[in-house]
Structure formats: structure tokens, C-alpha cells
XYZ file of C-alpha atoms in Angstrom:
283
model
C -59.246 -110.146 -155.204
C -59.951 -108.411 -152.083
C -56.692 -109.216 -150.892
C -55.219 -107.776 -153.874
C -57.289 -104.722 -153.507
C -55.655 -104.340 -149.501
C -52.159 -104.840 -150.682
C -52.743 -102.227 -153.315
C -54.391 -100.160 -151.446
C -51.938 -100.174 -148.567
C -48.788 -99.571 -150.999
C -50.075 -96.358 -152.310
C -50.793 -95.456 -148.324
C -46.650 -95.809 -148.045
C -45.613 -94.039 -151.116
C -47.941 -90.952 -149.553
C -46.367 -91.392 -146.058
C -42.758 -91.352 -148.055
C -43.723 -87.892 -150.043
C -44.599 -86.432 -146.833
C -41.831 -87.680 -144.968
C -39.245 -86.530 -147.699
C -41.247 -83.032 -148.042
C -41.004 -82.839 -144.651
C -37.408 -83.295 -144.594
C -36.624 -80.954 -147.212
C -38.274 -78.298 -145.644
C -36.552 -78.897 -142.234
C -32.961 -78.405 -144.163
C -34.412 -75.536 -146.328
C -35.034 -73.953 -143.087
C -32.001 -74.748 -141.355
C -29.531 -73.382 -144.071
C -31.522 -70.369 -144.191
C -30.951 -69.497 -140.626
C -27.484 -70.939 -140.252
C -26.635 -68.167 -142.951
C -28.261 -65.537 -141.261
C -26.388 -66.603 -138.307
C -23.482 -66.638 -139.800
C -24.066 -62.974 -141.260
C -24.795 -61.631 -138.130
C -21.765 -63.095 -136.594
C -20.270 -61.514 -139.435
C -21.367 -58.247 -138.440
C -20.419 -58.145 -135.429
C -17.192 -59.026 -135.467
C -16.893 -56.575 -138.231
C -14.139 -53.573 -136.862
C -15.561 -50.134 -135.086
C -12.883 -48.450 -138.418
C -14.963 -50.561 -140.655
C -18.030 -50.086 -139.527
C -17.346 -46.397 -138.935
C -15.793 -46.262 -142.708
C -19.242 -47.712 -143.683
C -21.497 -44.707 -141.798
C -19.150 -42.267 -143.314
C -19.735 -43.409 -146.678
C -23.964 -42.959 -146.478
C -23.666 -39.602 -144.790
C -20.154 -37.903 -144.494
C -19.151 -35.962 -141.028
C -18.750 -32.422 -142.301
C -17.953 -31.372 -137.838
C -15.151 -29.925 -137.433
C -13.119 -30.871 -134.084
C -12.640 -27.359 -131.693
C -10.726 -27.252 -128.598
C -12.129 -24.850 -125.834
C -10.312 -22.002 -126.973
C -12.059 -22.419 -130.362
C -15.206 -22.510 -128.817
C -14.509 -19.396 -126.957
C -13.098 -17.925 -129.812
C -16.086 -18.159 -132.311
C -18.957 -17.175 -128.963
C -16.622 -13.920 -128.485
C -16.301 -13.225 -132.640
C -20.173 -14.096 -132.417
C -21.049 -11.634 -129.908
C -19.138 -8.532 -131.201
C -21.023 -9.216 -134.327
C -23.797 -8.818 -132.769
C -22.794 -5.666 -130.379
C -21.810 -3.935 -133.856
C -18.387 -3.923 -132.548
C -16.209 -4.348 -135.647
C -12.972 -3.497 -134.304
C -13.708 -5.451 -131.275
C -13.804 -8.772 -133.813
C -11.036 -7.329 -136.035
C -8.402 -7.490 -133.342
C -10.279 -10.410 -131.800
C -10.105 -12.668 -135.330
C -6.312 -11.333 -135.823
C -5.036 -12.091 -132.657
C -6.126 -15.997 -132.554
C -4.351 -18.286 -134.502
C -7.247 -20.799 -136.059
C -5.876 -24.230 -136.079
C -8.721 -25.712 -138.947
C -7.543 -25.411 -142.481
C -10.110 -26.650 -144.206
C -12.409 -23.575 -145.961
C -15.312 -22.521 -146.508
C -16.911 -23.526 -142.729
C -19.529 -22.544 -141.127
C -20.358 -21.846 -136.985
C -23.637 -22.149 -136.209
C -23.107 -21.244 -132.411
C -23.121 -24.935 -131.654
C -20.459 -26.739 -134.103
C -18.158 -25.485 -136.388
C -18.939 -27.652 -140.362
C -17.553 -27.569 -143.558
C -20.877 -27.424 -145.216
C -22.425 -23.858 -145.778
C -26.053 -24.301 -144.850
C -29.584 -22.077 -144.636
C -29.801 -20.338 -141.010
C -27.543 -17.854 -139.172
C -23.687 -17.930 -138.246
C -20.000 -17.526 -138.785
C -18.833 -18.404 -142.148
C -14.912 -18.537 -142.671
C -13.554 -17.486 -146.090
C -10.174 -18.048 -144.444
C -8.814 -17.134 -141.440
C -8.665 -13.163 -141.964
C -11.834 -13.285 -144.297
C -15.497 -13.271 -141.949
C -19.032 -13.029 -142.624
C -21.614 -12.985 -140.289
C -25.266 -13.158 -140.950
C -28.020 -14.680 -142.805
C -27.757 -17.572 -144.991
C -29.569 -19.377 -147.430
C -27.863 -22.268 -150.434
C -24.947 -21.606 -148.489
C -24.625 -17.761 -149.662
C -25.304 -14.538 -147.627
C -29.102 -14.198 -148.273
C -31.245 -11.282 -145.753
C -28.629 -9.119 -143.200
C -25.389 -10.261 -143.268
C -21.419 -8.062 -141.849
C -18.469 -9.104 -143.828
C -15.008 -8.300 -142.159
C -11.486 -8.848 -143.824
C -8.513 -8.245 -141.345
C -4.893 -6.836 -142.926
C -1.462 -6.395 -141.831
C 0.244 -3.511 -144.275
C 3.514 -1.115 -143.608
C 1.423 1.269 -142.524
C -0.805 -0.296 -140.298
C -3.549 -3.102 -139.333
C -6.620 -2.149 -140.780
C -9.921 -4.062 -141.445
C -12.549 -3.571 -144.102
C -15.970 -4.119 -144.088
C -19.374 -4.548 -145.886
C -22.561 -4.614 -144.105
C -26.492 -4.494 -145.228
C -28.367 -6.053 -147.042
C -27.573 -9.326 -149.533
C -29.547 -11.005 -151.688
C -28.520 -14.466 -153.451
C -24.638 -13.827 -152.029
C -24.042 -9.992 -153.465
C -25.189 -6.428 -151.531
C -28.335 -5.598 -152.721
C -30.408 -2.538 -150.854
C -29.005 -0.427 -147.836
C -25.269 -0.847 -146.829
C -22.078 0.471 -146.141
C -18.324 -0.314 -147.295
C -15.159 0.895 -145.806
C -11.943 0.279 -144.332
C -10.928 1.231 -140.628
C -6.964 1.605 -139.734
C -6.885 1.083 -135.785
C -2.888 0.252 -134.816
C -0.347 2.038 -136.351
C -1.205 4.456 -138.584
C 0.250 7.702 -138.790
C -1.157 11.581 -139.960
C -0.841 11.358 -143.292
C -3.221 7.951 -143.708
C -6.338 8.149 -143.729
C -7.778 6.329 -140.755
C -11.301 5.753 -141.696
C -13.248 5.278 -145.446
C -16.661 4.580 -145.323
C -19.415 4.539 -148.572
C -23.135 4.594 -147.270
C -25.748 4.347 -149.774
C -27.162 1.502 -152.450
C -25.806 -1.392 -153.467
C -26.609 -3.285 -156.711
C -25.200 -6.890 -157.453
C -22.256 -5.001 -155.462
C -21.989 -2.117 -157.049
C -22.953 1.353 -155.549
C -26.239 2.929 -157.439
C -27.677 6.170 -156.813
C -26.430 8.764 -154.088
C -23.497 7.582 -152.213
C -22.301 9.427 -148.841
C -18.605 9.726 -148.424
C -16.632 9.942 -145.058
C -13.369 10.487 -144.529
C -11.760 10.629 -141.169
C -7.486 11.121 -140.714
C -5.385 10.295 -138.206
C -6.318 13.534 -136.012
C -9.991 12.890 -136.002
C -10.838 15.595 -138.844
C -13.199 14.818 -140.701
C -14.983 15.195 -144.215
C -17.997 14.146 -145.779
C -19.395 14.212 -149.744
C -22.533 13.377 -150.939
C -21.712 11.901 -154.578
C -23.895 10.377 -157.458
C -23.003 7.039 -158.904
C -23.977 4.687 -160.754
C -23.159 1.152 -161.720
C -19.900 1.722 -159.196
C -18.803 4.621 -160.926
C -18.978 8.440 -160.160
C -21.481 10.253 -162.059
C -20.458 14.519 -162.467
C -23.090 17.290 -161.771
C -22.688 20.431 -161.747
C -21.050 20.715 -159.151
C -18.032 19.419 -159.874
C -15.177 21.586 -160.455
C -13.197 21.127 -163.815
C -9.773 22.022 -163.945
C -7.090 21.826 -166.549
C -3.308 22.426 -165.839
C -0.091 23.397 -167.598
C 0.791 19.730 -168.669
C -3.385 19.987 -170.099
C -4.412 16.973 -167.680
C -7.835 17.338 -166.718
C -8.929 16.816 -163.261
C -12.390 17.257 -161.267
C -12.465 18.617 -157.713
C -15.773 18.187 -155.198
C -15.569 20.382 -152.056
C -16.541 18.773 -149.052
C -20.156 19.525 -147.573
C -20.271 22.715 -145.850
C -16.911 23.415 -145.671
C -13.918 24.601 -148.504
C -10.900 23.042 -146.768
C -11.048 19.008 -148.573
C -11.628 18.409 -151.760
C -12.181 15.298 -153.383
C -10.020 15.040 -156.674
C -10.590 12.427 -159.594
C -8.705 12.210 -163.012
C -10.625 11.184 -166.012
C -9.017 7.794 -166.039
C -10.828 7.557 -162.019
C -14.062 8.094 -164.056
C -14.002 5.028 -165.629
C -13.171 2.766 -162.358
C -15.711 1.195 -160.341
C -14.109 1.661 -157.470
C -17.596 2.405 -155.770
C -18.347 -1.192 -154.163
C -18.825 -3.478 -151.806
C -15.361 -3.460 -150.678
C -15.717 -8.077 -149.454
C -17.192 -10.034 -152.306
C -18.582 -13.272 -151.101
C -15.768 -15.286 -153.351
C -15.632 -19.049 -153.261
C -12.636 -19.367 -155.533
């Protein structure tokens, strides 16, 4: 019986031995397949393609740089810098005398790269190529002190216009001045300089309004006019005239001085003509 007992005794001893043995075993290939496939995905990664792998960055965060030649880059540190000298015919001829080679638009120099994502800080935003604005920026929309500058090529003349002062939320609001400035080509009988100095409101002049006017020969004449909502409001005086035909007209003399009037029909009235000259249009 004690025999029995040993022989029993030993043949459970085996089958534990076995159960180990087999766990063990199970575990060693559970371990090798794991890192054979790990081995095999990182050999899989790296012989992945740079275009591939590149395609795959791209995808999480896309590259919004746009590529600039030297030229470019001394293009956009001269526009820069006349901006900030207050030279705005200085950037006029500068900005219509390069050709820029990017197409895509809006973009966006922050004085170290040139993006096609509007972002919060200040820099160059393009338009298009003869449409400018320099300044302040916050959602990607003039926000805080801010220049806009359109250049144009007409019969007459090159000319730029302009809006500076203050913008809030991507439209003049506070302090600022819109104009145009002819400065190749123009003859006498243009006027070579239009400026509006006053209040702006969601772009619209609001309140008292000073009016410059300055012709080919240097002469020049200045109004102080009330407006409101972009339109001119009369006082008293304003002179009302009616001739043979019975169109009505308004005349404003000039301040100081008898020799320039400023003359608006009734249909002018209802114009609001009195604005900031460069929205800040995305269309």
C-alpha cells in the first residue's frame, strides 16, 4: 500500500512538472510573437518613404509657410519698414513695382515667414498683391492700430489709397484718416490728394469730418463738414442754390478763404461716400 501511495504520489509530481513545462512554453511563444510583430512594425516604419512619412506629418498639422526667395524677403523687410517710417508712397511704389510670385491669398508676414494663416500679433497681411494692411491683429482681422494701402494703375495716373487708425474686430473704429494720393502722372485738372480725418464707426465717418484737397499745383483747400453714418449732414452754413433747369444744389466755401467750394446735389446727400476708403474684405 505504501508502494501504491509512492507511485501515486509521484504521478501527480509529473502531471505538475508537465503544466509548468507547457505554461512555460506558452508563455515563451506568447512572448516571442509579440515582439517579432513589433519588430516587424518597426521595420515597417522605417522603410516607410520620406513622401509618406512627410504626407503623414502634413495630415496632423498642415504647413501653412510659404516658400520666399531673397528678393521676397527683402521685399516684405523694405514694405515693413516704410510702414513703419509712415512713408506711404514709399510702400506704394515699393508694392507696385515688385512682381509677387505667391498666389495663394489671404497671407500673412510676420517679419520672419510669410503663412497662409491670418494669426493674433503684428505684420503684413496680403489681400492680393495691390491690396496691404499693416498692423495689429487679432482672429486673423485688424484689431488695435493697423495702415491699409491699395495701389492703382488708371488713365490718369498711379494713385494709392489709404485707411489708417484705429480698428476694432476688422472695421475703423475711433481716430483715422481715408484718402487717395495720385503720385505719377497726373495732370492739373486731377486732384492729386483726398484725405477725410475724423471718426470712424463700423467704417463709416461719424461726427465732424476734416476735408483736404490738394491739386496738381500744390493749392490747397480744406472743409470742416458734419456727418453722420457716412453721409453729409447740412448746417447752416451751407449754401442752397436752385438753377434755371430747378436742380437744387448745396455749396460749402472752403475755410477761410471764398475761392473752392465744395458742391453736392441732393442725390450726393443720400451716398455714404464718407468712409473708410479699404474695407478689410475676405471675399
Amino acid at each position: 500500500m505504501n508502494k501504491d501511495w509512492k507511485i501515486i504520489k509521484n504521478q501527480k509530481n509529473l502531471r505538475t512538472l508537465m503544466v509548468i513545462g507547457l505554461t512555460a512554453v506558452l508563455l515563451l511563444l506568447l512572448g516571442y510573437a509579440g515582439s517579432s510583430r513589433s519588430g516587424k512594425l518597426a521595420k515597417e516604419e522605417m522603410l516607410q518613404s520620406p513622401e509618406a512619412l512627410a504626407e503623414e506629418s502634413s495630415e496632423e498639422e498642415p504647413d501653412t509657410e510659404v516658400s520666399l526667395t531673397l528678393e521676397d524677403k527683402e521685399f516684405l523687410k523694405g514694405l515693413t519698414e516704410r510702414f513703419n517710417e509712415g512713408d506711404l508712397e514709399g510702400a506704394a511704389r515699393l508694392l507696385s513695382g515688385y512682381e509677387i510670385p505667391w498666389k495663394e491669398f489671404p497671407c500673412m508676414y510676420d517679419g520672419n515667414a510669410l503663412r497662409t494663416e491670418l494669426t493674433a500679433g503684428r505684420g503684413l497681411v496680403f489681400l492680393k498683391t495691390s491690396t496691404v494692411f499693416y498692423g495689429d491683429f487679432k482672429d486673423g482681422v485688424p484689431n488695435g492700430t493697423c495702415t491699409a494701402l491699395q495701389v492703382i494703375s488708371l488713365e490718369e495716373g498711379k494713385r494709392y489709397d489709404y485707411s489708417y487708425g484705429t480698428w476694432v474686430n476688422g472695421k475703423m473704429n475711433g481716430s483715422g484718416a481715408s484718402g487717395y494720393n495720385y503720385y505719377d502722372g497726373v495732370g492739373e485738372e486731377i486732384n492729386k490728394l483726398s484725405a477725410k480725418e475724423g471718426v470712424f464707426k463700423d467704417d463709416r465717418m461719424e461726427g465732424e469730418v476734416t476735408y483736404t484737397s490738394t491739386n496738381a499745383a500744390g493749392e490747397k483747400a480744406e472743409w470742416r463738414l458734419m456727418t453722420a453714418d457716412g453721409r453729409i449732414v447740412l448746417d447752416d452754413r451751407w449754401i442752397r442754390d436752385v438753377d434755371s433747369s430747378g436742380t437744387t444744389t448745396y455749396k460749402l466755401m472752403a475755410n477761410d478763404e471764398n475761392n473752392h467750394a465744395y458742391t453736392l446735389s441732393e442725390a450726393d446727400l443720400q451716398e455714404d461716400r464718407w468712409k473708410n476708403f479699404i474695407g478689410f474684405d475676405l471675399d
